[in-house]
XYZ file of C-alpha atoms in Angstrom:
704
model
C -1.488 27.412 26.434
C -0.924 24.965 29.277
C -4.598 23.982 29.136
C -4.623 23.549 25.362
C -1.637 21.184 25.114
C -3.151 18.396 27.271
C -6.343 18.539 25.214
C -4.403 18.304 21.954
C -2.459 15.363 23.330
C -5.707 13.695 24.417
C -7.282 13.994 20.974
C -4.112 13.526 18.909
C -4.880 9.885 18.136
C -8.397 10.730 16.960
C -6.984 13.561 14.829
C -4.550 11.134 13.226
C -7.399 8.821 12.262
C -9.447 11.697 10.836
C -6.454 12.792 8.758
C -6.035 9.240 7.445
C -9.668 9.145 6.336
C -9.359 12.573 4.691
C -6.265 11.387 2.820
C -8.169 8.295 1.646
C -11.066 10.467 0.425
C -8.709 12.710 -1.569
C -6.817 9.790 -3.140
C -9.958 7.876 -4.127
C -11.681 10.990 -5.475
C -8.710 11.726 -7.717
C -8.654 8.161 -9.024
C -12.313 8.126 -10.056
C -12.987 8.848 -13.768
C -13.981 12.379 -14.811
C -16.098 11.492 -17.834
C -19.478 12.566 -16.551
C -22.627 10.692 -17.511
C -21.331 9.506 -20.896
C -19.199 6.487 -20.012
C -18.824 3.189 -21.739
C -16.193 0.522 -22.038
C -15.615 -1.747 -25.011
C -13.124 -4.389 -26.049
C -12.767 -5.378 -29.676
C -12.711 -9.011 -28.633
C -16.067 -8.747 -26.839
C -19.487 -8.420 -28.503
C -20.753 -5.521 -26.366
C -24.237 -4.366 -27.271
C -25.783 -0.935 -26.686
C -29.150 0.759 -26.516
C -30.264 2.875 -29.492
C -28.211 6.073 -29.605
C -29.405 9.156 -31.532
C -26.848 11.918 -32.114
C -27.917 15.028 -30.126
C -25.491 17.203 -32.127
C -23.314 17.137 -35.243
C -19.965 15.415 -34.883
C -17.235 14.225 -37.213
C -16.163 10.601 -37.450
C -12.543 10.278 -36.403
C -10.204 7.820 -38.045
C -8.784 5.043 -35.899
C -5.187 5.059 -34.707
C -4.341 2.289 -37.172
C -5.821 4.254 -40.071
C -3.962 7.392 -39.068
C -0.712 5.465 -38.759
C -1.172 3.851 -42.177
C -1.925 7.238 -43.735
C 1.077 8.898 -42.073
C 3.309 6.023 -43.236
C 2.020 6.509 -46.764
C 2.749 10.240 -46.612
C 6.283 9.621 -45.379
C 6.956 6.966 -48.012
C 5.978 9.370 -50.841
C 7.638 12.376 -49.280
C 10.405 14.047 -51.321
C 13.188 15.588 -49.214
C 14.646 19.019 -49.979
C 18.286 19.520 -51.054
C 20.372 22.688 -51.516
C 23.327 23.414 -53.841
C 26.329 25.203 -52.340
C 28.219 27.326 -54.907
C 31.165 27.901 -52.546
C 32.196 24.244 -52.438
C 33.947 24.209 -55.874
C 36.458 27.073 -55.242
C 37.183 25.733 -51.793
C 37.941 22.256 -53.158
C 40.251 23.646 -55.903
C 42.096 25.791 -53.361
C 42.551 22.862 -50.948
C 43.918 20.607 -53.735
C 46.396 23.311 -54.811
C 47.617 23.739 -51.241
C 48.051 19.983 -50.916
C 50.131 19.775 -54.120
C 52.378 22.626 -52.930
C 52.798 20.994 -49.525
C 53.754 17.646 -51.102
C 55.776 19.098 -54.022
C 59.161 17.787 -52.857
C 57.782 14.304 -52.372
C 56.119 14.342 -55.793
C 59.289 15.654 -57.561
C 61.401 12.918 -55.960
C 58.955 10.284 -57.117
C 58.217 11.823 -60.556
C 61.365 13.617 -61.987
C 59.501 15.032 -65.009
C 57.990 17.620 -62.639
C 61.402 19.317 -62.389
C 61.792 19.897 -66.156
C 59.775 23.081 -66.101
C 58.943 25.477 -63.249
C 55.461 26.005 -64.689
C 54.493 22.328 -64.688
C 52.852 22.446 -61.245
C 50.839 25.517 -62.207
C 49.692 23.740 -65.343
C 48.630 20.701 -63.321
C 46.621 22.890 -60.930
C 44.948 24.610 -63.853
C 44.102 21.230 -65.351
C 42.508 20.037 -62.113
C 40.486 23.241 -61.843
C 39.332 22.861 -65.450
C 38.297 19.227 -64.888
C 36.393 19.803 -61.639
C 34.430 22.831 -62.827
C 31.952 20.973 -65.094
C 31.639 18.201 -62.535
C 30.601 20.688 -59.816
C 28.421 22.571 -62.257
C 26.482 19.392 -62.821
C 26.575 18.611 -59.090
C 27.854 16.022 -56.615
C 25.098 14.771 -54.327
C 25.463 13.357 -50.821
C 22.726 10.830 -49.906
C 21.760 10.850 -46.163
C 21.892 7.553 -44.271
C 18.093 7.356 -43.932
C 17.757 7.304 -47.756
C 20.819 5.184 -48.515
C 18.732 2.095 -49.351
C 16.899 3.951 -52.108
C 19.892 5.978 -53.372
C 19.527 4.928 -57.020
C 15.788 5.686 -57.106
C 15.768 8.653 -54.770
C 13.876 11.697 -55.936
C 14.256 15.051 -54.187
C 13.484 18.704 -54.629
C 16.489 20.909 -55.317
C 16.131 24.454 -54.007
C 17.436 27.142 -56.342
C 16.674 30.546 -54.842
C 12.878 30.514 -54.427
C 12.316 27.603 -56.809
C 12.266 23.915 -55.837
C 12.499 21.518 -58.797
C 12.163 17.746 -58.688
C 15.294 15.760 -59.568
C 16.490 12.196 -59.412
C 19.714 11.315 -57.630
C 20.851 9.561 -60.822
C 21.076 12.945 -62.577
C 24.058 13.930 -60.405
C 27.457 12.552 -59.565
C 28.103 10.634 -56.400
C 31.445 11.358 -54.661
C 32.871 8.139 -56.048
C 31.695 8.800 -59.605
C 32.961 12.381 -59.450
C 36.449 11.238 -58.436
C 36.538 8.580 -61.138
C 35.476 11.137 -63.764
C 38.039 13.671 -62.534
C 40.910 11.145 -62.688
C 40.028 10.176 -66.243
C 39.865 13.801 -67.435
C 43.072 14.865 -65.650
C 44.963 11.909 -67.165
C 43.618 12.752 -70.630
C 44.422 16.488 -70.418
C 47.933 15.941 -69.042
C 48.667 13.536 -71.877
C 47.249 16.036 -74.358
C 49.574 18.745 -72.989
C 52.588 16.562 -73.563
C 53.157 15.095 -70.101
C 54.263 11.554 -70.895
C 55.316 9.254 -68.144
C 55.198 5.504 -67.628
C 53.294 5.650 -64.338
C 50.920 8.507 -65.093
C 48.014 6.734 -63.349
C 50.066 6.466 -60.177
C 50.970 10.159 -60.403
C 47.303 11.183 -60.624
C 46.484 8.879 -57.732
C 49.246 10.429 -55.594
C 47.644 13.827 -56.027
C 44.982 12.507 -53.565
C 42.159 14.440 -55.113
C 39.600 12.060 -53.563
C 40.405 13.420 -50.101
C 39.234 16.888 -51.089
C 36.209 16.203 -53.297
C 33.139 17.228 -51.290
C 29.474 17.063 -52.338
C 27.962 20.425 -53.176
C 24.361 19.148 -53.162
C 23.255 18.184 -49.604
C 19.983 17.699 -47.798
C 18.357 20.756 -46.281
C 17.315 19.263 -42.946
C 15.424 22.287 -41.639
C 13.303 22.709 -44.789
C 12.758 18.955 -45.080
C 11.481 18.648 -41.492
C 9.228 21.695 -41.884
C 7.628 20.332 -45.039
C 7.269 16.869 -43.494
C 5.531 18.270 -40.399
C 3.260 20.432 -42.539
C 2.120 17.451 -44.584
C 1.434 15.407 -41.437
C -0.451 18.310 -39.857
C -2.580 18.722 -42.955
C -3.515 15.043 -42.880
C -7.265 14.649 -42.423
C -8.152 13.218 -38.975
C -11.795 12.600 -39.830
C -13.772 10.848 -42.525
C -17.386 11.814 -42.727
C -19.873 13.417 -40.365
C -22.905 12.344 -38.306
C -25.621 14.980 -38.269
C -27.835 15.797 -35.306
C -30.804 13.423 -35.184
C -29.074 10.645 -37.094
C -28.821 7.189 -35.544
C -25.351 6.370 -34.203
C -26.098 2.749 -33.268
C -29.261 0.707 -32.991
C -30.375 -1.380 -30.031
C -28.994 -4.908 -30.225
C -26.625 -3.999 -33.051
C -23.246 -5.701 -32.923
C -20.414 -3.189 -32.609
C -18.299 -3.545 -35.752
C -15.407 -1.294 -36.796
C -17.690 1.324 -38.364
C -19.951 1.530 -35.304
C -16.921 1.531 -33.053
C -15.492 4.596 -34.814
C -18.806 6.390 -34.468
C -18.991 5.631 -30.730
C -15.416 6.742 -30.110
C -15.984 9.906 -32.129
C -19.196 10.671 -30.249
C -17.373 10.196 -26.945
C -14.567 12.575 -27.956
C -17.039 15.221 -29.092
C -19.113 14.845 -25.929
C -16.067 15.154 -23.688
C -14.885 18.249 -25.583
C -18.291 19.854 -25.044
C -18.333 19.177 -21.268
C -14.618 19.705 -20.852
C -14.837 23.203 -19.393
C -13.272 23.760 -15.983
C -16.597 24.582 -14.341
C -18.235 21.325 -15.408
C -15.052 19.416 -14.589
C -15.106 20.859 -11.080
C -18.785 19.973 -10.684
C -18.042 16.345 -11.568
C -15.077 16.375 -9.197
C -17.230 17.810 -6.405
C -19.801 15.067 -6.940
C -17.139 12.401 -6.709
C -15.766 13.912 -3.510
C -19.291 13.976 -2.069
C -19.953 10.304 -2.857
C -16.515 9.256 -1.648
C -16.924 11.315 1.523
C -20.274 9.731 2.403
C -19.061 6.173 1.810
C -15.767 6.712 3.618
C -17.471 8.387 6.561
C -19.751 5.366 6.853
C -16.591 3.319 7.443
C -15.397 5.870 9.993
C -18.684 5.762 11.918
C -18.834 1.964 11.722
C -15.430 1.682 13.376
C -16.209 4.426 15.892
C -19.489 2.931 17.133
C -19.187 -0.816 16.507
C -15.472 -1.598 16.437
C -13.804 0.736 18.907
C -10.992 -1.768 19.453
C -10.026 -1.411 15.789
C -10.608 2.347 15.761
C -8.212 2.859 18.689
C -5.448 0.987 16.859
C -3.813 3.315 14.340
C -2.125 0.408 12.533
C -5.475 -1.309 12.005
C -7.089 1.845 10.618
C -4.124 2.432 8.304
C -4.282 -1.169 7.096
C -8.023 -1.011 6.313
C -7.766 2.275 4.422
C -4.735 0.998 2.531
C -6.759 -2.033 1.397
C -9.605 0.214 0.193
C -7.251 2.521 -1.739
C -5.410 -0.467 -3.243
C -8.645 -1.976 -4.556
C -9.662 1.349 -6.127
C -6.176 1.714 -7.629
C -6.479 -1.737 -9.249
C -9.849 -0.749 -10.719
C -8.268 2.477 -12.004
C -5.482 0.425 -13.607
C -7.969 -1.745 -15.514
C -9.843 1.392 -16.589
C -6.718 3.020 -18.017
C -5.216 -0.077 -19.649
C -7.579 -1.576 -22.216
C -5.859 -4.964 -22.174
C -6.760 -5.506 -18.489
C -10.505 -6.325 -18.180
C -12.053 -5.305 -14.883
C -13.218 -8.895 -14.321
C -9.653 -10.148 -13.802
C -9.051 -7.767 -10.892
C -9.202 -9.893 -7.667
C -11.419 -7.593 -5.592
C -12.214 -10.440 -3.175
C -8.653 -10.282 -1.869
C -9.893 -7.448 0.362
C -12.436 -9.503 2.400
C -10.096 -12.499 2.457
C -7.207 -10.556 3.998
C -9.372 -8.463 6.339
C -11.177 -11.608 7.485
C -7.858 -13.315 8.150
C -6.684 -10.620 10.551
C -9.997 -9.336 11.926
C -13.577 -10.576 11.505
C -16.225 -11.311 8.882
C -18.540 -8.394 9.608
C -15.754 -5.838 9.255
C -14.458 -7.543 6.104
C -17.877 -7.533 4.423
C -18.671 -3.908 5.334
C -15.380 -2.610 3.930
C -15.725 -4.816 0.855
C -19.190 -3.450 0.001
C -17.949 0.137 0.236
C -14.924 -0.699 -1.930
C -17.130 -2.318 -4.595
C -19.505 0.658 -4.663
C -16.558 2.964 -5.322
C -14.972 0.595 -7.855
C -18.243 0.395 -9.800
C -17.494 3.885 -11.181
C -14.844 2.231 -13.352
C -17.257 -0.245 -14.935
C -19.483 0.583 -17.895
C -22.182 -1.664 -16.433
C -22.223 -0.783 -12.753
C -25.281 -2.873 -11.935
C -23.804 -6.013 -13.444
C -20.477 -5.314 -11.731
C -22.014 -4.916 -8.259
C -24.406 -7.836 -8.826
C -21.462 -10.177 -9.449
C -18.990 -8.789 -6.925
C -21.208 -8.844 -3.812
C -21.985 -12.616 -3.981
C -18.316 -13.316 -4.724
C -17.340 -11.412 -1.568
C -19.891 -13.366 0.485
C -18.519 -16.635 -0.893
C -14.954 -15.622 -0.025
C -15.905 -14.873 3.586
C -17.908 -18.081 4.025
C -15.111 -20.278 2.660
C -12.484 -18.672 4.887
C -14.108 -18.957 8.278
C -10.791 -19.941 9.869
C -7.714 -19.909 7.673
C -5.610 -22.507 9.431
C -4.350 -24.235 6.270
C -3.082 -23.061 2.915
C -5.521 -25.357 1.136
C -8.353 -23.095 2.281
C -7.117 -20.379 -0.112
C -7.505 -22.807 -3.010
C -10.984 -23.687 -1.812
C -11.880 -19.994 -1.618
C -10.529 -19.389 -5.143
C -12.662 -22.224 -6.536
C -15.742 -20.955 -4.690
C -15.188 -17.419 -6.009
C -14.802 -18.683 -9.582
C -17.988 -20.755 -9.255
C -19.907 -17.795 -7.793
C -18.824 -15.426 -10.571
C -19.699 -17.986 -13.250
C -23.108 -18.896 -11.830
C -24.275 -15.325 -11.310
C -22.909 -14.152 -14.675
C -24.699 -16.984 -16.454
C -27.951 -16.303 -14.618
C -27.834 -12.548 -15.158
C -27.073 -12.911 -18.887
C -29.942 -15.366 -19.371
C -32.288 -12.962 -17.562
C -31.213 -9.964 -19.646
C -30.812 -11.571 -23.086
C -33.176 -14.544 -22.908
C -30.889 -16.961 -24.795
C -27.751 -18.936 -24.009
C -25.989 -17.764 -27.182
C -25.487 -14.345 -25.592
C -22.977 -15.788 -23.121
C -19.462 -14.496 -23.724
C -17.149 -17.428 -22.990
C -14.107 -15.151 -22.727
C -15.647 -13.772 -19.546
C -15.284 -17.213 -17.917
C -11.577 -17.081 -18.751
C -11.378 -13.715 -16.976
C -13.072 -15.284 -13.943
C -10.513 -18.111 -13.987
C -7.624 -15.604 -14.075
C -9.287 -13.759 -11.201
C -9.415 -16.997 -9.179
C -5.733 -17.699 -9.875
C -4.787 -14.237 -8.638
C -6.632 -15.002 -5.391
C -3.773 -17.399 -4.593
C -1.636 -14.296 -3.997
C -3.437 -13.919 -0.675
C -1.028 -16.195 1.147
C 2.185 -14.248 0.433
C 0.283 -10.981 0.995
C -0.771 -12.212 4.436
C 2.870 -12.765 5.309
C 3.771 -9.264 4.069
C 0.988 -7.583 6.068
C 1.950 -9.575 9.162
C 5.445 -8.114 9.010
C 4.375 -4.564 8.148
C 1.447 -4.163 10.574
C 2.475 -6.651 13.261
C -0.587 -8.836 12.624
C -0.971 -12.485 13.493
C -2.862 -14.841 11.182
C -4.362 -18.226 11.989
C -1.840 -19.906 9.685
C 1.042 -18.456 11.694
C -0.628 -19.487 14.975
C -0.978 -23.067 13.751
C 2.693 -23.086 12.740
C 3.731 -21.679 16.135
C 1.633 -24.286 17.977
C 3.339 -27.162 16.161
C 5.372 -29.110 18.744
C 8.061 -29.595 16.088
C 8.827 -25.893 16.191
C 12.570 -25.528 17.011
C 11.917 -23.480 20.144
C 9.372 -25.980 21.464
C 11.716 -28.877 20.693
C 14.365 -27.077 22.735
C 11.887 -26.648 25.595
C 10.949 -30.353 25.428
C 14.622 -31.366 25.690
C 15.708 -28.905 28.400
C 12.517 -28.794 30.478
C 10.275 -31.802 29.667
C 8.046 -31.185 32.687
C 7.423 -27.580 31.679
C 6.735 -28.731 28.113
C 4.031 -31.174 29.286
C 2.622 -28.501 31.601
C 2.392 -26.072 28.639
C 0.511 -28.645 26.565
C -2.005 -29.260 29.364
C -2.458 -25.524 29.930
C -3.063 -25.102 26.185
C -5.737 -27.832 26.221
C -7.561 -26.239 29.163
C -7.322 -22.690 27.852
C -8.370 -23.600 24.315
C -11.587 -25.248 25.491
C -12.406 -22.210 27.607
C -11.702 -19.905 24.637
C -14.198 -21.819 22.492
C -16.788 -21.438 25.246
C -16.658 -17.629 25.542
C -15.788 -16.734 21.940
C -12.086 -15.918 22.415
C -9.388 -16.870 19.905
C -8.554 -20.552 20.549
C -5.593 -20.663 18.144
C -4.002 -17.610 19.737
C -4.446 -18.901 23.256
C -2.986 -22.324 22.400
C 0.075 -20.731 20.794
C 0.462 -18.434 23.803
C 0.196 -21.388 26.187
C 2.951 -23.279 24.365
C 5.421 -20.431 24.916
C 4.268 -18.813 28.169
C 6.872 -20.673 30.269
C 9.646 -20.734 27.681
C 11.869 -18.837 30.120
C 12.058 -21.908 32.377
C 14.316 -23.583 29.827
C 17.177 -21.350 31.097
C 17.181 -22.880 34.622
C 14.814 -25.851 34.301
C 15.819 -27.661 37.516
C 14.701 -24.754 39.689
C 11.074 -25.592 38.838
C 9.237 -28.483 40.464
C 7.897 -30.103 37.287
C 11.456 -30.677 36.008
C 12.949 -32.106 39.261
C 12.883 -35.771 38.294
C 15.921 -36.756 40.418
C 14.354 -35.672 43.703
C 16.977 -32.967 44.224
C 15.581 -29.498 44.908
C 18.212 -26.739 44.468
C 16.031 -24.324 46.494
C 16.682 -26.240 49.741
C 20.008 -24.494 50.334
C 18.944 -21.029 49.129
C 17.349 -17.980 50.707
C 13.677 -17.553 49.942
C 14.309 -14.191 48.294
C 16.999 -15.667 46.013
C 14.724 -18.553 45.120
C 11.882 -16.162 44.380
C 14.177 -14.084 42.150
C 15.149 -17.142 40.064
C 11.505 -18.110 39.628
C 10.432 -14.545 38.785
C 13.291 -14.160 36.296
C 11.772 -16.806 34.040
C 9.445 -14.028 32.801
C 12.263 -11.755 31.674
C 14.248 -14.717 30.363
C 11.246 -15.895 28.367
C 10.846 -12.454 26.771
C 14.511 -12.406 25.730
C 14.261 -15.885 24.194
C 11.045 -14.932 22.364
C 12.570 -11.739 20.969
C 15.706 -13.597 19.918
C 13.586 -16.065 17.926
C 11.349 -13.272 16.510
C 8.130 -14.450 18.125
C 5.162 -12.081 17.539
C 4.395 -9.487 20.205
C 0.991 -11.112 20.773
C 2.756 -14.290 21.936
C 5.191 -12.324 24.097
C 2.142 -10.794 25.827
C 1.296 -14.240 27.218
C 4.813 -14.565 28.639
C 4.667 -11.214 30.451
C 1.078 -11.495 31.748
C 0.564 -15.150 32.679
C 1.634 -14.430 36.281
C 0.400 -10.843 36.306
C 1.423 -9.087 39.531
C 0.904 -12.120 41.762
C 3.429 -13.338 44.324
C 5.609 -16.424 44.425
C 3.272 -17.652 47.117
C 5.346 -20.629 48.312
C 8.507 -18.618 49.033
C 6.569 -15.601 50.308
C 4.538 -17.616 52.807
C 7.573 -19.656 53.859
C 9.559 -16.471 54.519
C 6.775 -15.062 56.733
C 6.387 -18.337 58.628
C 10.088 -18.559 59.419
C 10.516 -14.835 60.082
C 7.307 -13.685 61.809
C 8.984 -10.588 63.215
C 10.477 -9.420 59.887
C 8.524 -7.312 57.433
C 9.117 -8.892 53.980
C 10.003 -6.792 50.962
C 6.994 -7.734 48.820
C 8.692 -6.470 45.674
C 11.231 -9.303 45.920
C 8.401 -11.869 45.859
C 6.118 -10.192 43.248
C 6.037 -10.790 39.497
C 6.634 -7.613 37.425
C 3.420 -7.857 35.420
C 1.572 -6.413 33.596
C -1.770 -7.971 34.413
C -3.782 -9.614 31.599
C -5.395 -7.128 29.212
C -7.222 -9.462 26.785
C -9.635 -12.331 27.220
C -7.004 -14.746 25.980
C -4.305 -13.677 28.461
C -6.845 -13.726 31.311
C -7.910 -17.284 30.457
C -4.279 -18.391 30.275
C -3.514 -16.982 33.733
C -6.387 -18.980 35.199
C -5.488 -22.143 33.286
C -1.788 -21.901 34.213
C -2.425 -21.559 37.946
C -5.159 -24.203 38.040
C -3.210 -26.796 36.046
C -0.096 -26.345 38.209
C -2.099 -26.464 41.469
C -4.090 -29.517 40.367
C -0.898 -31.603 40.458
C -0.572 -31.007 44.200
C -4.046 -32.322 45.106
C -3.963 -35.243 47.538
C -7.196 -36.669 46.174
C -8.922 -36.004 42.866
C -12.548 -35.903 43.893
C -15.113 -33.720 42.190
C -15.422 -31.592 45.313
C -11.638 -31.105 45.614
C -11.329 -30.069 41.976
C -14.233 -27.613 42.196
C -12.868 -26.059 45.391
C -9.422 -25.713 43.807
C -10.763 -23.918 40.734
C -12.993 -21.602 42.777
C -10.244 -20.766 45.249
C -7.573 -19.921 42.658
C -9.827 -17.801 40.442
C -11.289 -16.050 43.472
C -7.841 -15.072 44.758
C -6.823 -13.773 41.341
C -9.961 -11.657 41.103
C -9.482 -10.293 44.614
C -5.952 -9.262 43.711
C -7.332 -7.354 40.683
C -5.556 -9.462 38.091
C -8.444 -9.217 35.601
C -9.429 -5.578 36.039
C -7.720 -4.582 32.735
C -9.063 -7.552 30.763
C -12.369 -7.255 28.805
C -13.825 -10.365 30.436
C -17.157 -10.393 32.294
C -18.185 -12.282 35.470
C -20.446 -14.419 33.347
C -17.566 -15.385 31.089
C -15.350 -16.111 34.109
C -18.020 -18.506 35.436
C -18.148 -20.256 32.057
C -14.369 -20.590 32.072
C -14.405 -22.079 35.575
C -17.065 -24.576 34.534
C -14.912 -25.685 31.588
C -11.847 -26.086 33.825
C -13.781 -28.156 36.353
C -15.171 -30.443 33.678
C -11.807 -30.908 31.964
C -9.923 -31.613 35.206
C -12.530 -34.141 36.246
C -12.092 -35.920 32.926
C -8.314 -35.844 33.275
C -8.215 -37.138 36.839
C -11.237 -39.424 36.723
C -11.069 -42.693 38.715
C -9.846 -45.675 36.762
C -10.941 -49.296 37.253
C -8.085 -51.472 38.489
C -7.547 -54.548 36.379
C -7.881 -57.874 38.354
C -5.037 -60.393 38.355
C -5.635 -63.916 37.089
C -6.111 -66.301 40.010
C -3.861 -69.349 40.115
């Protein structure tokens, strides 16, 4: 077990990368369409043309969604709901009215004294009400549901009587209002006929409050209505006609009208139903996994053999796979949503963003693989790939170095022009006439170009998520108007000028050996930012001639000088500077010594063994070409100010001596820089210093 754990730890990073690639393969494979060999895409607004298609089997022609909706609306508009008549409503209503009269008898007798003349008057009134309501309920009181309220007067429905359902009109029955009005009239007439005479007889009938108890006895039967409605919709014919095996579905060059469109859609449905078994589905899925696996593994091997620096960085691998999956997801979105043509999807965002953070070769390789996978979502894969590859090349060429936002606009215009030119050329080759050009496609290309402008905010997002550093950000950081640099210029003007000179030297050397000149200039501007804490303890800022180190121990002086590294890191972190810039702060002195204080201590104390740790910078040593170049440029620029004479020989000896000492101390052993590149860097430094300190002609005075 003890032997296994170290091995697992050793290969854990590689395992993580393999798992990421496996996850990408699974995601992409599940996004790819499962429609087998029969795939096509059509938009009603586009005149797509097809090859001659002969039906290999019989299939029915399905109605369109609009036709089905119109037919279902027609069925619903002519549908007659079902109502039921409840025979128990009438006795219940009569009983409730009688109970109400008994409950309110005292109130009614106080208001209408004639009720006290005879003890049988109330019974007679109840009998009258029962007699009046019986024919009304026999005829029926109907309650119209809210959904039919607008057609109440013309509503026709089927009234269920046992097992018979007869058609009636709502006008043949009483409404609740009409039933009450009829009942009041009849009660008033019968009471008058029986000899009940009173001045306010209408008020008496009203006070009986019969309207509160009249309930409809004919109501909708919701369950039966819904069942019948669903049955009629289910029985609606979904097809109209049939295409027999051997018949022509569509002819070559024929414009796809509505009739042809229905035939194509119907053929597709029938084809998919025939291949829709699980075994064939799994075969298609296996094929997609195989293709995805091969293409994704090509990316894996490319990184493993040609870009090991990227392969070792888990964030970089995650970023690249995320870009691939995102592009495939966008293609999937256009495939699923008919209103999003595949031509408006900005696939070239992938090479633009990858090129911004990495390099052109990597961007193009990943883009080609992404386009090959995305072509599964296009009905014309050849045309899709033929247009996308040149567009990707154009995007990479126009974004060689993205130092300004205007370059995104230039790339968008170049991509639009590339799409348009190749589409025009390909259509003329295939169709042989200019009338075949679909001008809506150019609008899609224009929308695509506009979406390319999203690259700039996406770059900012990816910088924050993956800790990347783009050229645009480097240019912004190198601007001397940056608040932190303005603070350095005010507090430590000598250090500020030194940083500018170091940046000039280092940038020229970076150009010479293929390093990142923008990164190294930005790093140079901030490498000594820690000196702004105690600026007067550094020679370049001692303009008054006072040196605070004169009255200090050498070890204390060395500590103050060494602390500018830690102080610089704290300032950089406080102002949220990228980690790549902080690397220049921590490595520009490596593990060298504060040579002036160290040598002075030994000279004054020959018998004392110095504690070298007190005079040594904490490191680390440079680990990139850029940080190595900056260390050389920093030491050489600072030392060049102490030269007594600026001859070519003195400058060359200075450069050789400083770089030689740094190499002997092993300062560059962790940096991927070769001896040949170091010699090129030294040659650049010598040439630049000679130009800076070249002899000037003294101007003669005018003789009197």
